[in-house]
PDB file of C-alpha atoms in Angstrom:
ATOM      1  CA  MET A   1      13.378  20.780  -2.129  1.00  0.00           C
ATOM      2  CA  ARG A   2      16.044  20.962   0.393  1.00  0.00           C
ATOM      3  CA  VAL A   3      19.603  21.968  -0.227  1.00  0.00           C
ATOM      4  CA  SER A   4      22.596  20.550   1.732  1.00  0.00           C
ATOM      5  CA  ALA A   5      26.021  22.166   1.612  1.00  0.00           C
ATOM      6  CA  PRO A   6      29.175  22.496   3.788  1.00  0.00           C
ATOM      7  CA  LEU A   7      29.234  24.339   6.793  1.00  0.00           C
ATOM      8  CA  ARG A   8      31.695  27.024   5.629  1.00  0.00           C
ATOM      9  CA  ALA A   9      30.363  26.978   2.212  1.00  0.00           C
ATOM     10  CA  PRO A  10      29.737  30.710   1.220  1.00  0.00           C
ATOM     11  CA  TRP A  11      26.326  31.744   0.162  1.00  0.00           C
ATOM     12  CA  ARG A  12      27.259  33.281  -3.490  1.00  0.00           C
ATOM     13  CA  GLU A  13      28.647  29.489  -4.317  1.00  0.00           C
ATOM     14  CA  ILE A  14      25.474  27.791  -3.266  1.00  0.00           C
ATOM     15  CA  GLU A  15      23.514  30.242  -5.265  1.00  0.00           C
ATOM     16  CA  ALA A  16      25.781  30.016  -8.243  1.00  0.00           C
ATOM     17  CA  PHE A  17      25.330  26.455  -8.162  1.00  0.00           C
ATOM     18  CA  LEU A  18      21.803  26.285  -7.674  1.00  0.00           C
ATOM     19  CA  ARG A  19      21.508  28.985 -10.861  1.00  0.00           C
ATOM     20  CA  ASP A  20      23.689  26.413 -12.752  1.00  0.00           C
ATOM     21  CA  LYS A  21      21.640  23.728 -12.124  1.00  0.00           C
ATOM     22  CA  GLU A  22      18.266  25.283 -12.388  1.00  0.00           C
ATOM     23  CA  ARG A  23      17.105  23.750 -15.629  1.00  0.00           C
ATOM     24  CA  TRP A  24      18.095  20.064 -14.254  1.00  0.00           C
ATOM     25  CA  ILE A  25      16.361  20.941 -10.677  1.00  0.00           C
ATOM     26  CA  LEU A  26      13.267  22.138 -12.509  1.00  0.00           C
ATOM     27  CA  LYS A  27      13.195  19.003 -14.847  1.00  0.00           C
ATOM     28  CA  LYS A  28      13.328  16.614 -11.681  1.00  0.00           C
ATOM     29  CA  LEU A  29      10.581  18.572  -9.779  1.00  0.00           C
ATOM     30  CA  ASP A  30       8.325  18.424 -12.654  1.00  0.00           C
ATOM     31  CA  ALA A  31       8.816  14.630 -12.890  1.00  0.00           C
ATOM     32  CA  TRP A  32       8.438  14.192  -9.178  1.00  0.00           C
ATOM     33  CA  ALA A  33       5.162  15.837  -9.427  1.00  0.00           C
ATOM     34  CA  ARG A  34       3.797  13.566 -12.209  1.00  0.00           C
ATOM     35  CA  VAL A  35       4.503  10.481 -10.141  1.00  0.00           C
ATOM     36  CA  PRO A  36       1.256   8.894  -8.969  1.00  0.00           C
ATOM     37  CA  ARG A  37       1.041   8.876  -4.910  1.00  0.00           C
ATOM     38  CA  PRO A  38      -0.620   6.285  -2.918  1.00  0.00           C
ATOM     39  CA  PRO A  39      -3.839   7.846  -1.234  1.00  0.00           C
ATOM     40  CA  VAL A  40      -3.389   9.268   2.380  1.00  0.00           C
ATOM     41  CA  LEU A  41      -5.699   7.807   4.914  1.00  0.00           C
ATOM     42  CA  HIS A  42      -7.211   9.843   7.365  1.00  0.00           C
ATOM     43  CA  GLY A  43      -9.058   7.447   9.403  1.00  0.00           C
ATOM     44  CA  VAL A  44     -12.741   8.564   8.435  1.00  0.00           C
ATOM     45  CA  SER A  45     -15.790   6.831   7.297  1.00  0.00           C
ATOM     46  CA  GLY A  46     -16.126   6.675   3.200  1.00  0.00           C
ATOM     47  CA  GLU A  47     -12.591   6.476   2.419  1.00  0.00           C
ATOM     48  CA  THR A  48     -11.206   3.448  -0.060  1.00  0.00           C
ATOM     49  CA  LEU A  49      -8.118   1.694   0.990  1.00  0.00           C
ATOM     50  CA  PRO A  50      -6.668  -1.073  -0.924  1.00  0.00           C
ATOM     51  CA  LEU A  51      -6.700  -4.436   0.702  1.00  0.00           C
ATOM     52  CA  PHE A  52      -4.712  -7.499  -0.854  1.00  0.00           C
ATOM     53  CA  GLY A  53      -5.264  -6.059  -4.418  1.00  0.00           C
ATOM     54  CA  ALA A  54      -9.005  -4.962  -3.989  1.00  0.00           C
ATOM     55  CA  PRO A  55     -10.361  -1.786  -2.974  1.00  0.00           C
ATOM     56  CA  ALA A  56     -12.411  -1.589   0.409  1.00  0.00           C
ATOM     57  CA  LEU A  57     -14.520   0.956   2.021  1.00  0.00           C
ATOM     58  CA  LEU A  58     -13.424   2.159   5.248  1.00  0.00           C
ATOM     59  CA  GLU A  59     -16.474   2.586   8.015  1.00  0.00           C
ATOM     60  CA  VAL A  60     -15.605   3.996  11.386  1.00  0.00           C
ATOM     61  CA  ARG A  61     -17.885   3.593  14.200  1.00  0.00           C
ATOM     62  CA  PRO A  62     -17.709   4.199  17.983  1.00  0.00           C
ATOM     63  CA  GLY A  63     -17.099   1.445  20.324  1.00  0.00           C
ATOM     64  CA  ARG A  64     -14.287  -0.782  21.851  1.00  0.00           C
ATOM     65  CA  ARG A  65     -11.256  -1.084  19.857  1.00  0.00           C
ATOM     66  CA  HIS A  66     -11.324  -3.729  17.180  1.00  0.00           C
ATOM     67  CA  VAL A  67     -11.820  -4.221  13.309  1.00  0.00           C
ATOM     68  CA  GLU A  68     -14.399  -6.312  11.419  1.00  0.00           C
ATOM     69  CA  ARG A  69     -14.122  -7.248   7.742  1.00  0.00           C
ATOM     70  CA  SER A  70     -16.678  -8.039   5.074  1.00  0.00           C
ATOM     71  CA  ASP A  71     -16.411  -8.643   1.457  1.00  0.00           C
ATOM     72  CA  SER A  72     -15.712  -5.231   0.532  1.00  0.00           C
ATOM     73  CA  CYS A  73     -15.731  -3.213   3.763  1.00  0.00           C
ATOM     74  CA  VAL A  74     -13.658  -2.584   6.605  1.00  0.00           C
ATOM     75  CA  ILE A  75     -15.130  -1.340   9.909  1.00  0.00           C
ATOM     76  CA  VAL A  76     -13.031   0.085  12.322  1.00  0.00           C
ATOM     77  CA  HIS A  77     -14.829   0.524  16.232  1.00  0.00           C
ATOM     78  CA  ALA A  78     -12.749   3.028  18.326  1.00  0.00           C
ATOM     79  CA  ARG A  79     -13.818   6.234  20.302  1.00  0.00           C
ATOM     80  CA  THR A  80     -10.656   7.979  19.471  1.00  0.00           C
ATOM     81  CA  ARG A  81      -7.665   7.493  16.878  1.00  0.00           C
ATOM     82  CA  PRO A  82      -9.332   5.066  14.660  1.00  0.00           C
ATOM     83  CA  LEU A  83      -6.405   5.342  12.285  1.00  0.00           C
ATOM     84  CA  GLU A  84      -4.066   3.596  14.628  1.00  0.00           C
ATOM     85  CA  VAL A  85      -6.368   0.795  15.286  1.00  0.00           C
ATOM     86  CA  LEU A  86      -6.676   0.420  11.350  1.00  0.00           C
ATOM     87  CA  VAL A  87      -2.897   0.501  11.006  1.00  0.00           C
ATOM     88  CA  ALA A  88      -2.377  -2.340  13.908  1.00  0.00           C
ATOM     89  CA  TRP A  89      -5.095  -4.435  12.169  1.00  0.00           C
ATOM     90  CA  LEU A  90      -3.316  -4.187   8.614  1.00  0.00           C
ATOM     91  CA  LYS A  91       0.186  -5.323  10.178  1.00  0.00           C
ATOM     92  CA  ARG A  92      -1.554  -8.099  11.667  1.00  0.00           C
ATOM     93  CA  GLN A  93      -3.348  -9.088   8.371  1.00  0.00           C
ATOM     94  CA  ALA A  94      -0.038  -8.407   6.704  1.00  0.00           C
ATOM     95  CA  LEU A  95       1.848 -11.077   9.169  1.00  0.00           C
ATOM     96  CA  GLU A  96      -0.766 -13.603   8.657  1.00  0.00           C
ATOM     97  CA  ALA A  97      -0.229 -13.518   4.882  1.00  0.00           C
ATOM     98  CA  LEU A  98       3.417 -13.210   4.855  1.00  0.00           C
ATOM     99  CA  ALA A  99       4.318 -15.663   7.597  1.00  0.00           C
ATOM    100  CA  PRO A 100       3.012 -18.957   5.658  1.00  0.00           C
ATOM    101  CA  ARG A 101       4.474 -17.728   2.621  1.00  0.00           C
ATOM    102  CA  THR A 102       8.007 -17.468   4.244  1.00  0.00           C
ATOM    103  CA  ALA A 103       7.804 -20.810   6.014  1.00  0.00           C
ATOM    104  CA  HIS A 104       6.758 -22.439   2.508  1.00  0.00           C
ATOM    105  CA  TYR A 105       9.764 -20.898   0.696  1.00  0.00           C
ATOM    106  CA  ALA A 106      12.287 -21.734   3.660  1.00  0.00           C
ATOM    107  CA  ALA A 107      11.410 -25.463   3.697  1.00  0.00           C
ATOM    108  CA  ALA A 108      11.478 -25.399  -0.189  1.00  0.00           C
ATOM    109  CA  LEU A 109      15.097 -24.259  -0.073  1.00  0.00           C
ATOM    110  CA  GLY A 110      16.104 -26.266   3.155  1.00  0.00           C
ATOM    111  CA  VAL A 111      16.765 -23.470   5.709  1.00  0.00           C
ATOM    112  CA  PRO A 112      15.438 -22.427   8.705  1.00  0.00           C
ATOM    113  CA  ALA A 113      12.424 -19.922   8.462  1.00  0.00           C
ATOM    114  CA  PRO A 114      13.348 -16.412   9.499  1.00  0.00           C
ATOM    115  CA  ARG A 115      11.381 -14.419  11.887  1.00  0.00           C
ATOM    116  CA  VAL A 116       8.885 -11.957   9.796  1.00  0.00           C
ATOM    117  CA  ALA A 117       8.305  -8.430  11.048  1.00  0.00           C
ATOM    118  CA  ILE A 118       6.365  -5.630   9.770  1.00  0.00           C
ATOM    119  CA  SER A 119       8.299  -2.029   9.896  1.00  0.00           C
ATOM    120  CA  ASN A 120       6.999   1.603   9.866  1.00  0.00           C
ATOM    121  CA  ALA A 121       9.633   3.032   7.459  1.00  0.00           C
ATOM    122  CA  ARG A 122       8.073   5.397   5.102  1.00  0.00           C
ATOM    123  CA  THR A 123      11.110   5.492   2.690  1.00  0.00           C
ATOM    124  CA  GLN A 124      12.897   3.133   0.232  1.00  0.00           C
ATOM    125  CA  TRP A 125      16.451   2.234   1.057  1.00  0.00           C
ATOM    126  CA  GLY A 126      17.120   0.939  -2.519  1.00  0.00           C
ATOM    127  CA  VAL A 127      15.450  -0.043  -5.691  1.00  0.00           C
ATOM    128  CA  CYS A 128      17.278  -2.628  -8.184  1.00  0.00           C
ATOM    129  CA  THR A 129      16.111  -2.574 -12.149  1.00  0.00           C
ATOM    130  CA  GLU A 130      16.167  -5.343 -14.342  1.00  0.00           C
ATOM    131  CA  GLY A 131      19.282  -4.477 -15.947  1.00  0.00           C
ATOM    132  CA  GLY A 132      21.312  -4.293 -12.646  1.00  0.00           C
ATOM    133  CA  THR A 133      21.287  -0.664 -11.798  1.00  0.00           C
ATOM    134  CA  VAL A 134      20.952  -0.093  -8.140  1.00  0.00           C
ATOM    135  CA  ARG A 135      19.491   3.187  -6.831  1.00  0.00           C
ATOM    136  CA  LEU A 136      20.182   3.598  -3.197  1.00  0.00           C
ATOM    137  CA  GLN A 137      19.102   6.140  -0.592  1.00  0.00           C
ATOM    138  CA  LEU A 138      22.038   6.652   1.726  1.00  0.00           C
ATOM    139  CA  TYR A 139      22.274   8.462   5.070  1.00  0.00           C
ATOM    140  CA  GLN A 140      25.641   8.012   7.108  1.00  0.00           C
ATOM    141  CA  GLU A 141      26.342   9.840  10.472  1.00  0.00           C
ATOM    142  CA  VAL A 142      29.646  10.568  12.319  1.00  0.00           C
ATOM    143  CA  SER A 143      29.097  11.880  15.758  1.00  0.00           C
ATOM    144  CA  ARG A 144      31.352  12.368  18.676  1.00  0.00           C
ATOM    145  CA  VAL A 145      31.339  13.568  22.335  1.00  0.00           C
ATOM    146  CA  GLN A 146      33.004  17.299  21.931  1.00  0.00           C
ATOM    147  CA  ASP A 147      32.575  18.441  25.143  1.00  0.00           C
ATOM    148  CA  ASN A 148      30.728  17.753  28.783  1.00  0.00           C
ATOM    149  CA  SER A 149      28.483  19.981  30.471  1.00  0.00           C
ATOM    150  CA  THR A 150      26.059  20.012  33.685  1.00  0.00           C
ATOM    151  CA  ALA A 151      23.325  19.094  31.202  1.00  0.00           C
ATOM    152  CA  GLY A 152      25.188  16.113  29.868  1.00  0.00           C
ATOM    153  CA  PRO A 153      27.553  15.582  27.097  1.00  0.00           C
ATOM    154  CA  ILE A 154      27.815  17.899  24.043  1.00  0.00           C
ATOM    155  CA  LEU A 155      27.889  15.956  20.750  1.00  0.00           C
ATOM    156  CA  SER A 156      29.453  16.732  17.362  1.00  0.00           C
ATOM    157  CA  LYS A 157      27.709  15.190  14.696  1.00  0.00           C
ATOM    158  CA  ARG A 158      28.324  15.215  10.881  1.00  0.00           C
ATOM    159  CA  ALA A 159      25.940  13.790   8.539  1.00  0.00           C
ATOM    160  CA  LEU A 160      25.635  12.896   4.512  1.00  0.00           C
ATOM    161  CA  GLU A 161      22.187  12.085   2.860  1.00  0.00           C
ATOM    162  CA  SER A 162      22.414  11.416  -0.798  1.00  0.00           C
ATOM    163  CA  ALA A 163      20.762   9.546  -3.357  1.00  0.00           C
ATOM    164  CA  VAL A 164      22.823   7.584  -5.998  1.00  0.00           C
ATOM    165  CA  ALA A 165      22.467   5.252  -9.116  1.00  0.00           C
ATOM    166  CA  VAL A 166      24.963   2.708  -9.729  1.00  0.00           C
ATOM    167  CA  ASP A 167      25.537  -0.316 -11.871  1.00  0.00           C
ATOM    168  CA  ASP A 168      26.027  -3.784 -10.564  1.00  0.00           C
ATOM    169  CA  GLN A 169      29.407  -4.338  -9.153  1.00  0.00           C
ATOM    170  CA  GLN A 170      30.542  -0.838  -9.864  1.00  0.00           C
ATOM    171  CA  ILE A 171      32.200   1.542  -7.093  1.00  0.00           C
ATOM    172  CA  VAL A 172      30.702   4.905  -5.976  1.00  0.00           C
ATOM    173  CA  VAL A 173      32.754   7.167  -3.760  1.00  0.00           C
ATOM    174  CA  LEU A 174      30.802   9.855  -1.474  1.00  0.00           C
ATOM    175  CA  GLY A 175      32.458  12.578  -0.034  1.00  0.00           C
ATOM    176  CA  GLY A 176      31.967  15.720   2.065  1.00  0.00           C
ATOM    177  CA  LEU A 177      32.234  14.825   5.603  1.00  0.00           C
ATOM    178  CA  ILE A 178      35.105  17.378   6.469  1.00  0.00           C
ATOM    179  CA  GLN A 179      36.260  18.124   9.998  1.00  0.00           C
ATOM    180  CA  ASP A 180      38.765  20.543  11.291  1.00  0.00           C
ATOM    181  CA  THR A 181      40.176  19.793  14.786  1.00  0.00           C
ATOM    182  CA  TYR A 182      42.303  22.147  16.728  1.00  0.00           C
ATOM    183  CA  ASN A 183      44.227  21.582  19.925  1.00  0.00           C
ATOM    184  CA  ASP A 184      46.058  23.697  22.211  1.00  0.00           C
ATOM    185  CA  THR A 185      48.067  22.032  24.961  1.00  0.00           C
ATOM    186  CA  ALA A 186      50.679  23.359  27.454  1.00  0.00           C
ATOM    187  CA  ASP A 187      53.245  21.848  29.568  1.00  0.00           C
ATOM    188  CA  LYS A 188      54.742  24.128  32.425  1.00  0.00           C
ATOM    189  CA  ILE A 189      56.303  24.178  35.715  1.00  0.00           C
ATOM    190  CA  PRO A 190      53.903  25.082  38.545  1.00  0.00           C
ATOM    191  CA  TYR A 191      54.313  28.764  39.254  1.00  0.00           C
ATOM    192  CA  ALA A 192      57.108  29.410  37.100  1.00  0.00           C
ATOM    193  CA  GLY A 193      55.398  28.799  33.814  1.00  0.00           C
ATOM    194  CA  ASP A 194      52.863  31.450  34.980  1.00  0.00           C
ATOM    195  CA  VAL A 195      55.199  34.498  35.007  1.00  0.00           C
ATOM    196  CA  PRO A 196      54.614  37.112  32.454  1.00  0.00           C
ATOM    197  CA  VAL A 197      57.480  36.944  29.636  1.00  0.00           C
ATOM    198  CA  PHE A 198      60.029  34.832  31.596  1.00  0.00           C
ATOM    199  CA  GLY A 199      57.413  32.325  32.060  1.00  0.00           C
ATOM    200  CA  THR A 200      57.905  31.123  28.387  1.00  0.00           C
ATOM    201  CA  LEU A 201      61.332  29.942  29.560  1.00  0.00           C
ATOM    202  CA  PHE A 202      59.647  27.306  31.744  1.00  0.00           C
ATOM    203  CA  ARG A 203      56.674  26.352  29.300  1.00  0.00           C
ATOM    204  CA  TYR A 204      56.268  24.341  26.346  1.00  0.00           C
ATOM    205  CA  ASP A 205      53.294  25.442  24.058  1.00  0.00           C
ATOM    206  CA  ALA A 206      51.870  23.090  21.261  1.00  0.00           C
ATOM    207  CA  ARG A 207      49.076  23.765  18.739  1.00  0.00           C
ATOM    208  CA  THR A 208      48.007  20.831  16.503  1.00  0.00           C
ATOM    209  CA  ARG A 209      45.303  21.218  13.400  1.00  0.00           C
ATOM    210  CA  SER A 210      43.799  17.654  12.019  1.00  0.00           C
ATOM    211  CA  LYS A 211      41.710  17.908   9.035  1.00  0.00           C
ATOM    212  CA  THR A 212      39.591  14.868   8.248  1.00  0.00           C
ATOM    213  CA  ASN A 213      37.806  14.012   5.107  1.00  0.00           C
ATOM    214  CA  LEU A 214      35.339  11.027   5.213  1.00  0.00           C
ATOM    215  CA  LEU A 215      35.238   8.994   2.082  1.00  0.00           C
ATOM    216  CA  ILE A 216      32.622   6.269   1.682  1.00  0.00           C
ATOM    217  CA  PHE A 217      33.202   3.584  -0.806  1.00  0.00           C
ATOM    218  CA  LEU A 218      30.133   1.532  -1.969  1.00  0.00           C
ATOM    219  CA  LYS A 219      30.277  -1.304  -4.336  1.00  0.00           C
ATOM    220  CA  PRO A 220      26.424  -2.804  -4.832  1.00  0.00           C
ATOM    221  CA  THR A 221      26.181  -6.521  -6.203  1.00  0.00           C
ATOM    222  CA  VAL A 222      23.017  -7.802  -7.254  1.00  0.00           C
ATOM    223  CA  VAL A 223      22.624 -11.755  -6.289  1.00  0.00           C
ATOM    224  CA  ARG A 224      20.518 -13.404  -8.938  1.00  0.00           C
ATOM    225  CA  THR A 225      21.252 -16.995  -8.468  1.00  0.00           C
ATOM    226  CA  ASN A 226      22.320 -19.246  -5.370  1.00  0.00           C
ATOM    227  CA  ALA A 227      25.647 -19.539  -6.806  1.00  0.00           C
ATOM    228  CA  ASP A 228      26.088 -15.814  -6.761  1.00  0.00           C
ATOM    229  CA  GLY A 229      25.074 -15.744  -3.241  1.00  0.00           C
ATOM    230  CA  ARG A 230      27.357 -18.724  -2.415  1.00  0.00           C
ATOM    231  CA  GLU A 231      30.030 -17.122  -4.165  1.00  0.00           C
ATOM    232  CA  LEU A 232      29.700 -14.067  -2.580  1.00  0.00           C
ATOM    233  CA  SER A 233      29.146 -15.174   0.792  1.00  0.00           C
ATOM    234  CA  THR A 234      32.371 -17.182   0.564  1.00  0.00           C
ATOM    235  CA  GLU A 235      34.506 -14.460  -0.828  1.00  0.00           C
ATOM    236  CA  ARG A 236      33.517 -12.129   2.414  1.00  0.00           C
ATOM    237  CA  TYR A 237      34.222 -15.295   4.864  1.00  0.00           C
ATOM    238  CA  ASP A 238      37.499 -15.969   3.443  1.00  0.00           C
ATOM    239  CA  TYR A 239      38.428 -12.466   3.503  1.00  0.00           C
ATOM    240  CA  LEU A 240      37.551 -12.162   7.390  1.00  0.00           C
ATOM    241  CA  ARG A 241      39.505 -15.429   8.034  1.00  0.00           C
ATOM    242  CA  GLY A 242      42.697 -13.680   6.182  1.00  0.00           C
ATOM    243  CA  GLU A 243      42.587 -10.509   7.910  1.00  0.00           C
ATOM    244  CA  GLN A 244      42.305 -12.639  11.514  1.00  0.00           C
ATOM    245  CA  GLU A 245      45.617 -14.585  10.497  1.00  0.00           C
ATOM    246  CA  ARG A 246      47.251 -11.185   9.212  1.00  0.00           C
ATOM    247  CA  LEU A 247      46.353  -9.389  12.481  1.00  0.00           C
ATOM    248  CA  ARG A 248      47.624 -12.681  14.575  1.00  0.00           C
ATOM    249  CA  PRO A 249      50.337 -11.427  16.943  1.00  0.00           C
ATOM    250  CA  GLY A 250      53.745 -13.187  16.217  1.00  0.00           C
ATOM    251  CA  GLU A 251      55.038 -16.659  18.040  1.00  0.00           C
ATOM    252  CA  ARG A 252      57.211 -16.137  21.095  1.00  0.00           C
ATOM    253  CA  TRP A 253      59.261 -19.077  22.385  1.00  0.00           C
ATOM    254  CA  PHE A 254      58.834 -17.470  25.905  1.00  0.00           C
ATOM    255  CA  TRP A 255      55.018 -16.954  25.619  1.00  0.00           C
ATOM    256  CA  PRO A 256      53.689 -19.540  23.476  1.00  0.00           C
ATOM    257  CA  ASP A 257      49.538 -18.721  23.140  1.00  0.00           C
ATOM    258  CA  PRO A 258      47.913 -21.513  21.295  1.00  0.00           C
ATOM    259  CA  THR A 259      44.572 -20.529  21.916  1.00  0.00           C
ATOM    260  CA  TYR A 260      44.047 -17.749  19.993  1.00  0.00           C
ATOM    261  CA  PRO A 261      40.836 -17.025  18.290  1.00  0.00           C
ATOM    262  CA  LYS A 262      40.190 -18.434  14.860  1.00  0.00           C
ATOM    263  CA  ILE A 263      37.444 -18.599  12.352  1.00  0.00           C
ATOM    264  CA  PRO A 264      36.622 -22.329  11.242  1.00  0.00           C
ATOM    265  CA  ALA A 265      36.903 -23.329   7.607  1.00  0.00           C
ATOM    266  CA  THR A 266      34.285 -22.088   5.438  1.00  0.00           C
ATOM    267  CA  PRO A 267      30.799 -24.045   6.336  1.00  0.00           C
ATOM    268  CA  ALA A 268      28.696 -25.964   3.568  1.00  0.00           C
ATOM    269  CA  MET A 269      26.400 -23.168   2.244  1.00  0.00           C
ATOM    270  CA  PRO A 270      22.629 -24.397   1.660  1.00  0.00           C
ATOM    271  CA  GLY A 271      21.184 -24.425  -1.876  1.00  0.00           C
ATOM    272  CA  SER A 272      21.182 -26.245  -4.853  1.00  0.00           C
ATOM    273  CA  PRO A 273      24.904 -27.640  -5.518  1.00  0.00           C
ATOM    274  CA  THR A 274      24.984 -26.673  -9.214  1.00  0.00           C
ATOM    275  CA  GLY A 275      24.213 -23.107  -8.590  1.00  0.00           C
ATOM    276  CA  GLU A 276      21.112 -22.767 -10.621  1.00  0.00           C
ATOM    277  CA  THR A 277      17.955 -21.055  -9.485  1.00  0.00           C
ATOM    278  CA  SER A 278      15.821 -23.520  -7.590  1.00  0.00           C
ATOM    279  CA  THR A 279      12.298 -24.332  -8.946  1.00  0.00           C
ATOM    280  CA  LEU A 280      10.209 -23.810  -6.069  1.00  0.00           C
ATOM    281  CA  PRO A 281       6.445 -25.106  -5.772  1.00  0.00           C
ATOM    282  CA  PRO A 282       3.854 -22.261  -5.992  1.00  0.00           C
ATOM    283  CA  ALA A 283       3.454 -20.782  -2.389  1.00  0.00           C
ATOM    284  CA  PRO A 284       0.127 -20.691  -0.453  1.00  0.00           C
ATOM    285  CA  PRO A 285      -2.734 -18.567  -1.843  1.00  0.00           C
ATOM    286  CA  THR A 286      -2.995 -14.808  -0.373  1.00  0.00           C
ATOM    287  CA  PRO A 287      -6.113 -14.592   2.292  1.00  0.00           C
ATOM    288  CA  ARG A 288      -9.058 -12.982   0.825  1.00  0.00           C
TER     289      ARG A 288
END
């Protein structure tokens, strides 16, 4: 378990918070421990890995780096690091299975087929339940250049990592990214401002302090039908057009500018015109 707290929070407050939430923390840790975990592969012979919904036996043999597949066995040939060879082969198999299915559904919807790629991400950024509750894994980072040195710039970083659960179209607010900035400036007459005591008559000192508290507003929206997707996209598109018109400089009679950038009108959105869920033909079968 990892506990994150503001930089200036005293330890006694952190400890009191943990004691107050002790029962809830133990309950969550116990529930997390009972969640089944997928098997961890080490790349050795005799392991069982899931392959397109069926178990397959892994066998590692020395030789040139390649993979062979039989009915219920996957043979990895590699002198070193067989797990990397296996992962690369599994990615190719996944792409070969997903690319035709993506092209099939894109053609049925009348949209261009997107590029399919496989990521190495190990965490889930979000999960949506059938009832519309959205669970999000969030990580927000704000960084700036604080100072420069001979080794390079010194960065000041503030990060927020949290997990939230919110209902469909409900707003959740995250805070805690607090920053205090102090600036001392001095304007003076050369030499005269450096004289002790009397130099203050020829110098102007200013000290400013700014405190910034970053709040993050999130409003997840579950898109269930084509009509919902078109409505949401059109709303965002019209909002951008309105903001562009609002920020447009006023007209001047001595400096006309008819070439200002302008977002075109809302284009026609692909999909069913009635906004109902399209009935698609079945996708091609998964390769075995």
